Coordinates of C-alpha atoms in Angstrom, one line a residue:
M122 CA 1.1 14.9 -0.6
T123 CA 4.6 13.0 -1.0
H124 CA 5.2 13.4 2.4
W125 CA 1.3 12.5 3.6
F126 CA 1.6 9.0 2.9
H127 CA 4.1 6.6 4.9
R128 CA 5.9 4.3 2.7
N129 CA 8.3 1.4 3.6
P130 CA 11.5 1.0 1.2
L131 CA 11.4 -1.4 -1.7
K132 CA 12.4 -5.1 -1.6
A133 CA 15.7 -5.6 -2.9
T134 CA 16.8 -8.8 -4.6
A135 CA 20.0 -10.6 -5.6
P136 CA 20.8 -10.7 -9.7
V137 CA 19.7 -14.1 -11.4
S138 CA 21.4 -15.1 -14.2
F139 CA 19.3 -18.0 -15.3
N140 CA 22.2 -19.8 -16.6
Y141 CA 21.8 -23.6 -16.4
Y142 CA 24.8 -25.0 -18.0
G143 CA 24.4 -28.4 -19.1
V144 CA 20.8 -28.3 -18.3
V145 CA 19.6 -26.1 -21.1
T146 CA 20.2 -28.5 -24.4
G147 CA 18.4 -26.2 -27.1
P148 CA 18.3 -22.7 -28.7
S149 CA 14.7 -22.2 -27.7
A150 CA 15.2 -22.8 -24.0
S151 CA 18.4 -20.7 -24.0
K152 CA 16.3 -18.0 -25.3
I153 CA 13.8 -17.9 -22.9
C154 CA 16.7 -18.0 -20.0
N155 CA 18.0 -14.6 -21.7
D156 CA 14.6 -13.2 -21.7
L157 CA 14.2 -14.2 -18.4
R158 CA 17.3 -12.6 -17.2
S159 CA 16.6 -9.3 -19.5
S160 CA 13.2 -9.0 -18.5
R161 CA 13.7 -9.2 -14.7
A162 CA 16.7 -6.6 -14.8
R163 CA 14.5 -4.4 -16.7
L164 CA 11.6 -4.4 -14.5
L165 CA 13.8 -3.9 -11.4
E166 CA 15.2 -1.1 -13.1
L167 CA 11.5 0.6 -13.7
F168 CA 11.1 0.4 -9.8
T169 CA 13.3 3.5 -9.2
D170 CA 12.8 5.3 -12.7
L171 CA 10.8 8.2 -12.2
S172 CA 9.8 8.4 -15.9
C173 CA 8.0 5.2 -15.3
N174 CA 4.0 5.1 -15.6
P175 CA 1.6 2.4 -14.8
E176 CA 1.6 1.2 -18.5
M177 CA 5.1 0.8 -18.6
M178 CA 5.1 -1.2 -15.4
K179 CA 2.4 -3.4 -16.5
N180 CA 3.8 -4.3 -19.9
A181 CA 7.4 -4.9 -18.0
A182 CA 5.8 -6.9 -15.4
D183 CA 3.7 -8.8 -17.5
S184 CA 6.6 -9.8 -19.8
Y185 CA 8.5 -11.1 -17.0
F186 CA 5.7 -12.8 -15.3
S187 CA 4.5 -14.3 -18.4
L188 CA 7.8 -16.1 -18.7
L189 CA 8.1 -16.9 -15.2
Q190 CA 5.0 -18.6 -15.1
G191 CA 6.8 -21.4 -17.2
F192 CA 8.9 -22.3 -14.1
I193 CA 5.7 -22.6 -12.1
N194 CA 2.7 -24.2 -13.9
S195 CA 2.6 -27.1 -16.4
L196 CA 1.9 -26.3 -19.9
D197 CA -1.5 -28.4 -20.1
E198 CA -3.0 -26.3 -17.4
S199 CA -3.3 -29.4 -15.1
T200 CA -2.7 -29.0 -11.1
Q201 CA 1.0 -30.5 -11.8
E202 CA 3.6 -28.1 -11.1
S203 CA 6.2 -27.3 -13.6
K204 CA 9.5 -29.6 -13.3
L205 CA 11.5 -26.3 -13.1
R206 CA 9.9 -24.8 -10.1
Y207 CA 12.6 -25.5 -7.8
I208 CA 15.7 -25.0 -10.3
Q209 CA 16.5 -21.6 -8.9
N210 CA 17.2 -20.1 -5.7
F211 CA 15.8 -16.4 -5.3
K212 CA 16.9 -13.8 -2.6
W213 CA 14.7 -11.1 -1.4
T214 CA 14.8 -8.5 1.4
D215 CA 11.7 -7.7 3.4
T216 CA 10.4 -4.2 3.8
L217 CA 10.9 -4.3 7.5
Q218 CA 13.9 -6.5 8.3
G219 CA 16.9 -4.3 6.8
Q220 CA 19.1 -6.0 4.2
V221 CA 19.3 -9.7 5.3
P222 CA 17.1 -11.3 3.0
S223 CA 14.8 -14.3 2.7
A224 CA 15.9 -17.1 0.2
Q225 CA 14.0 -20.1 -1.2
Q226 CA 14.6 -22.3 -4.0
D227 CA 11.2 -21.9 -5.5
A228 CA 10.0 -19.9 -8.5
V229 CA 6.8 -19.4 -6.6
F230 CA 8.7 -17.3 -3.9
E231 CA 10.0 -15.3 -6.9
L232 CA 6.4 -14.6 -8.3
I233 CA 5.1 -13.5 -5.0
S234 CA 8.1 -11.3 -4.2
M235 CA 8.4 -9.5 -7.5
G236 CA 4.7 -9.1 -7.3
F237 CA 4.8 -7.6 -3.7
N238 CA 7.2 -5.2 -5.3
V239 CA 5.0 -4.2 -7.9
A240 CA 2.3 -3.2 -5.6
L241 CA 4.9 -1.2 -3.6
W242 CA 5.6 0.5 -6.7
Y243 CA 2.0 1.5 -7.2
T244 CA 1.8 3.1 -4.0
K245 CA 4.9 5.0 -4.2
Y246 CA 3.9 6.2 -7.8
A247 CA 0.4 7.6 -6.2
S248 CA 2.3 9.1 -3.5
R249 CA 4.8 10.8 -5.9
L250 CA 2.0 11.9 -8.5
A251 CA -0.1 13.3 -5.9
G252 CA 2.7 15.7 -4.4
K253 CA 2.9 17.4 -7.8
E254 CA 2.1 21.1 -7.6
N255 CA -0.1 21.2 -10.7
I256 CA -1.8 17.9 -11.2
T257 CA -3.8 17.3 -14.0
E258 CA -7.0 15.5 -14.2
D259 CA -5.8 12.4 -15.6
E260 CA -3.0 12.1 -12.9
A261 CA -5.6 12.6 -10.2
K262 CA -7.5 9.7 -11.5
E263 CA -4.0 7.6 -11.4
V264 CA -3.7 8.6 -7.9
H265 CA -7.0 6.9 -6.8
R266 CA -6.9 4.2 -9.1
S267 CA -3.0 3.3 -8.3
L268 CA -3.9 2.9 -4.5
K269 CA -6.8 0.3 -5.4
I270 CA -4.6 -1.7 -8.1
A271 CA -2.0 -1.9 -5.2
A272 CA -4.5 -3.4 -2.8
G273 CA -5.7 -5.6 -5.5
I274 CA -2.3 -6.8 -6.3
F275 CA -1.4 -7.4 -2.3
K276 CA -5.1 -9.3 -2.0
H277 CA -4.3 -11.6 -4.7
L278 CA -0.9 -12.7 -3.5
K279 CA -2.2 -13.4 0.0
E280 CA -5.3 -15.3 -1.0
S281 CA -4.0 -17.1 -4.3
H282 CA -0.1 -17.5 -4.0
T283 CA 1.5 -17.3 -0.6
P284 CA -0.4 -20.5 0.7
K285 CA 1.3 -22.3 -2.2
L286 CA 5.0 -21.8 -0.7
I287 CA 6.8 -25.0 0.4
T288 CA 8.4 -22.8 3.3
P289 CA 5.9 -20.7 4.7
A290 CA 7.0 -17.0 5.7
E291 CA 8.6 -16.4 9.1
K292 CA 6.9 -13.6 11.4
G293 CA 7.5 -10.3 10.2
R294 CA 8.5 -11.2 6.6
D295 CA 6.7 -9.8 3.7
L296 CA 5.0 -12.8 2.6
E297 CA 3.2 -13.5 6.0
S298 CA -0.5 -13.1 5.8
R299 CA -0.6 -10.4 8.5
L300 CA 1.9 -8.3 6.9
I301 CA 0.2 -8.4 3.5
E302 CA -3.1 -7.9 5.1
A303 CA -1.7 -4.7 6.6
Y304 CA -0.6 -3.5 3.3
V305 CA -4.0 -4.2 1.6
I306 CA -5.9 -2.3 4.3
Q307 CA -3.7 0.7 4.2
C308 CA -3.7 1.0 0.3
Q309 CA -7.7 1.0 0.9
A310 CA -7.5 3.5 3.7
E311 CA -5.4 6.0 1.8
A312 CA -7.4 5.6 -1.6
Q313 CA -10.3 6.1 0.6
E314 CA -8.9 9.4 2.0
V315 CA -9.2 10.8 -1.4
T316 CA -12.8 10.1 -1.4
I317 CA -13.3 11.9 2.1
A318 CA -11.7 15.0 0.7
R319 CA -13.6 14.8 -2.5
A320 CA -16.7 14.8 -0.4
I321 CA -15.5 17.7 1.5
E322 CA -14.8 19.7 -1.8
L323 CA -18.2 19.1 -3.1
K324 CA -20.0 19.9 0.0
H325 CA -21.7 16.7 0.5
A326 CA -24.0 16.1 3.7
P327 CA -22.1 16.0 6.7
G328 CA -23.6 12.7 7.8
L329 CA -22.0 10.9 4.7
I330 CA -18.7 12.8 5.6
A331 CA -18.8 11.3 9.1
A332 CA -19.3 7.9 8.0
L333 CA -16.6 8.0 5.4
A334 CA -14.3 9.2 7.7
Y335 CA -15.4 6.8 10.6
E336 CA -15.1 3.9 7.9
T337 CA -11.4 5.1 7.1
A338 CA -10.3 5.2 10.9
N339 CA -11.6 1.7 11.2
F340 CA -9.3 0.7 8.2
Y341 CA -6.4 2.2 9.8
Q342 CA -7.2 0.5 13.3
K343 CA -7.9 -2.6 11.6
A344 CA -4.1 -2.2 10.0
D345 CA -2.5 -1.2 13.3
H346 CA -4.2 -4.1 14.8
T347 CA -2.8 -6.6 12.2
L348 CA 0.5 -5.4 13.1
S349 CA 0.2 -5.9 16.7
S350 CA 2.1 -9.1 17.7
L351 CA 4.8 -7.8 15.5
E352 CA 8.4 -6.7 17.2
P353 CA 8.3 -2.9 18.0
A354 CA 11.7 -2.6 16.7
Y355 CA 10.8 -3.1 13.2
S356 CA 7.2 -2.1 13.4
A357 CA 6.6 0.9 15.7
K358 CA 7.2 3.4 13.2
W359 CA 4.7 2.1 11.0
R360 CA 1.9 1.2 13.6
K361 CA 2.5 5.2 14.8
Y362 CA 1.4 6.4 11.4
L363 CA -1.5 4.0 11.1
H364 CA -2.5 5.1 14.8
L365 CA -2.2 8.7 14.0
K366 CA -4.2 8.4 10.8
M367 CA -6.7 6.8 12.7
C368 CA -7.2 9.2 15.5
F369 CA -7.3 12.2 12.8
Y370 CA -9.9 10.5 10.5
T371 CA -11.6 9.8 14.0
A372 CA -11.7 13.3 14.7
Y373 CA -13.0 14.0 11.2
A374 CA -15.9 11.8 11.9
Y375 CA -16.8 13.5 15.4
C376 CA -16.4 16.6 13.7
Y377 CA -18.9 16.2 11.0
H378 CA -21.0 14.0 13.3
G379 CA -21.5 17.3 15.3
E380 CA -22.6 19.4 12.2
T381 CA -25.1 16.6 11.2
L382 CA -26.4 16.5 15.4
L383 CA -26.7 20.6 15.4
A384 CA -28.8 20.5 12.1
S385 CA -31.0 18.0 14.2
D386 CA -31.5 20.5 17.0
K387 CA -29.2 18.4 19.2
C388 CA -27.0 21.2 20.3
G389 CA -25.7 20.0 23.4
E390 CA -24.7 16.5 21.9
A391 CA -23.1 18.5 19.1
I392 CA -20.8 20.1 21.5
R393 CA -19.9 16.9 22.9
S394 CA -19.2 15.5 19.7
L395 CA -17.0 18.5 18.5
Q396 CA -15.2 18.3 22.4
E397 CA -14.4 14.8 21.2
A398 CA -13.1 15.5 17.9
E399 CA -11.0 18.5 19.6
K400 CA -9.5 15.8 21.9
L401 CA -8.7 13.3 19.0
Y402 CA -7.0 16.1 16.9
A403 CA -5.1 16.9 19.8
K404 CA -3.7 13.1 20.4
A405 CA -3.1 13.2 16.3
E406 CA -0.9 15.9 16.6
A407 CA 1.1 14.3 19.4
L408 CA 1.3 11.2 17.6
C409 CA 2.7 13.3 14.7
K410 CA 5.5 13.9 16.9
E411 CA 6.0 10.6 18.3
Y412 CA 6.0 9.3 14.7
G413 CA 8.8 11.8 13.7
E414 CA 10.7 10.4 16.7
T415 CA 10.6 6.7 16.2
K416 CA 13.1 5.1 14.4
G417 CA 12.3 2.5 11.4
P418 CA 12.0 1.5 7.8
G419 CA 10.9 3.9 5.5
P420 CA 11.3 7.8 5.3
T421 CA 9.5 9.9 7.8
V422 CA 6.7 12.0 6.2
K423 CA 5.3 15.1 8.1
P424 CA 1.3 15.0 7.9
S425 CA 1.0 17.7 11.0
G426 CA 2.6 20.1 8.3
H427 CA -0.1 19.6 5.7
L428 CA -2.8 22.0 5.1
F429 CA -5.2 19.3 4.8
F430 CA -4.3 18.4 8.5
R431 CA -4.3 21.8 10.0
K432 CA -7.7 22.7 8.0
L433 CA -9.3 19.9 10.5
G434 CA -7.8 21.8 13.6
N435 CA -9.5 25.0 12.4
L436 CA -12.8 23.4 11.1
V437 CA -13.1 21.7 14.9
K438 CA -12.2 25.0 16.7
N439 CA -14.7 27.0 14.8
T440 CA -17.7 24.6 14.5
L441 CA -17.5 23.9 18.2
E442 CA -17.4 27.7 18.9
K443 CA -20.6 28.1 16.7
C444 CA -22.2 25.3 18.8
Q445 CA -21.3 26.7 22.0
R446 CA -22.7 30.2 20.7
E447 CA -26.1 28.7 19.5
N448 CA -26.3 26.8 22.9
G449 CA -26.1 29.8 24.9
F450 CA -28.4 31.9 22.9
I451 CA -30.8 29.3 21.5
Y452 CA -30.9 25.9 23.0
F453 CA -29.7 25.9 26.6
Q454 CA -29.2 22.0 26.3
K455 CA -26.9 19.9 28.9
I456 CA -23.9 18.9 27.7
P457 CA -23.7 15.0 28.0
T458 CA -20.6 13.4 30.0
E459 CA -20.0 10.7 27.3
A460 CA -19.1 11.2 23.7
P461 CA -21.9 9.7 21.3
Q462 CA -21.3 6.7 20.2
L463 CA -20.4 6.5 16.2
E464 CA -22.5 3.9 14.6
L465 CA -21.8 5.2 11.3
K466 CA -22.2 3.2 7.9
A467 CA -21.2 4.9 4.6
N468 CA -23.4 3.5 1.9
Y469 CA -21.2 5.2 -0.9
G470 CA -17.7 5.9 -1.6
L471 CA -16.4 2.7 0.0
V472 CA -13.0 1.6 -1.9
E473 CA -12.4 -2.1 -3.2
P474 CA -9.3 -3.3 -4.6
V475 CA -9.2 -3.6 -8.4
P476 CA -9.1 -7.3 -9.0
F477 CA -5.6 -8.9 -10.0
E478 CA -4.3 -11.7 -12.2
F479 CA -0.7 -12.9 -13.2
P480 CA -0.8 -13.0 -16.9
P481 CA -1.0 -16.6 -18.4
T482 CA 2.3 -18.4 -19.6
S483 CA 4.3 -16.9 -22.7
A484 CA 3.6 -18.6 -25.8
Q485 CA 7.4 -19.0 -25.9
W486 CA 6.7 -22.1 -23.6
T487 CA 5.9 -25.1 -25.6
P488 CA 6.4 -28.6 -25.0
E489 CA 9.4 -28.9 -27.1
T490 CA 11.1 -26.0 -25.0
L491 CA 10.3 -27.2 -21.6
A492 CA 11.9 -30.8 -23.1
A493 CA 15.0 -28.7 -23.7
F494 CA 15.5 -28.5 -20.2
D495 CA 17.1 -31.7 -19.0
L496 CA 17.5 -31.8 -15.2
T497 CA 19.4 -35.1 -15.1
K498 CA 22.2 -33.2 -16.3
R499 CA 22.2 -30.8 -13.3
P500 CA 25.4 -30.9 -11.0
K501 CA 24.9 -32.9 -8.1
D502 CA 26.9 -30.5 -5.9
D503 CA 25.0 -27.0 -6.6
S504 CA 28.1 -24.7 -4.9
T505 CA 26.5 -21.6 -6.3
K506 CA 23.7 -21.8 -4.1
P507 CA 23.2 -18.7 -2.1
K508 CA 23.6 -18.3 1.7
P509 CA 20.2 -16.9 3.4
E510 CA 22.5 -14.6 5.6
E511 CA 24.3 -12.7 2.6
E512 CA 23.4 -9.3 2.5
V513 CA 21.9 -7.9 -0.7
K514 CA 22.5 -4.4 -2.0
P515 CA 19.7 -2.0 -1.2
V516 CA 17.4 -0.5 -3.6
K517 CA 18.6 3.3 -4.2
E518 CA 15.2 4.9 -4.3
P519 CA 15.2 8.5 -5.6
D520 CA 14.6 11.2 -2.9
I521 CA 11.5 13.2 -3.8
K522 CA 11.2 16.5 -2.3
P523 CA 7.3 17.6 -1.4
Q524 CA 6.1 20.4 -3.7
K525 CA 5.8 23.8 -2.0
D526 CA 2.3 24.4 -0.4
T527 CA 0.4 26.5 -2.8
G528 CA -2.5 27.6 -0.1
I529 CA -4.5 24.2 -1.0
T530 CA -3.3 20.7 -0.3
C531 CA -2.6 18.6 -2.7
L532 CA -5.2 16.1 -1.7
F533 CA -8.1 18.9 -2.3
V534 CA -6.7 19.4 -5.7
V535 CA -6.9 15.8 -6.5
C536 CA -10.4 15.4 -5.4
H537 CA -11.5 18.5 -7.0
L538 CA -10.2 16.9 -10.4
L539 CA -11.9 13.8 -9.4
T540 CA -15.4 15.1 -9.9
K541 CA -15.7 13.2 -13.5
L542 CA -14.7 10.0 -11.8

């Protein structure tokens, strides 16, 4: 499963010292600056630490964000912003734009950018965890939940914080609303993949499985459409992944819809539905090859090599042959020219993002502490202000090798263990 989900790279950032010589006039302010520096460095370290788990990530993120809130919000919880909001310049790369960073002298920009990386970490953690050979029940639950948590973080950033930026994000940058929305939808779709495989494993009604697959395909189509106006140079690879997943799950929908039609003695329509599934599966296979040949951000995954992918091909083939035999011996129905319209709506199993909120301002922030930052003593000529075109050192992410195929795809193992959810 590590190589079943496409993952764009983590955002990289320039170090921030939080040293404000002359501005900091008291020990409490000095301590906050030291704590901001150390908690930020700790959080950045955890993004690439394979031993990090969701509890560690949440604690580290809350520690930094609660301190950073003092640079953003007024202490009396009014609508007035903190006087420190624009004291520091922050630089972050974007997941699709290489190593040339965006830079803003705005603590809100830092809050959103770091929150974005936290959400990316949850998606990578889910992918890595699902790739384990012997996954436990608790780990399986974390895969499903981590994707929903990531979706919730992305959603919160888009709805509650990006509108507060003084300088709107440029086209193709991570903080642009279309890009964040694509991440939200992809997380929902991938979490729903787990739901589908669970429904298959538990042998739920074909109609329910078809509806879930159709809804998931629509998620991927929507995510792809959201990225359609971006430059192919940096979006083509990601879009190929979204497109192949859309075709794959539409094929699943037609396959199980065919089973539903056969159970209703509509064998001719069932054959046509299975033929459409066969065509879409072949298209998904072709897109897997195109995806592998497309250059772009993120490591190349290999969905067509997974048992979960190959199982669908065998299922479509066997179900179609069964329908054709039944039609030749029993039904003798005409096969429609047009594929049946999928008007399927799942009433169960649809994934919603887990609601997310940043932690409140740290108790270390008091009126006295804030007063110990004297902006009148800030140097007039800030020659240390970084240049936006400077390159930031990329994040060295651990190279995760996929576990060997044990005869049952990790996704099905995950779903088998999710039966107690």
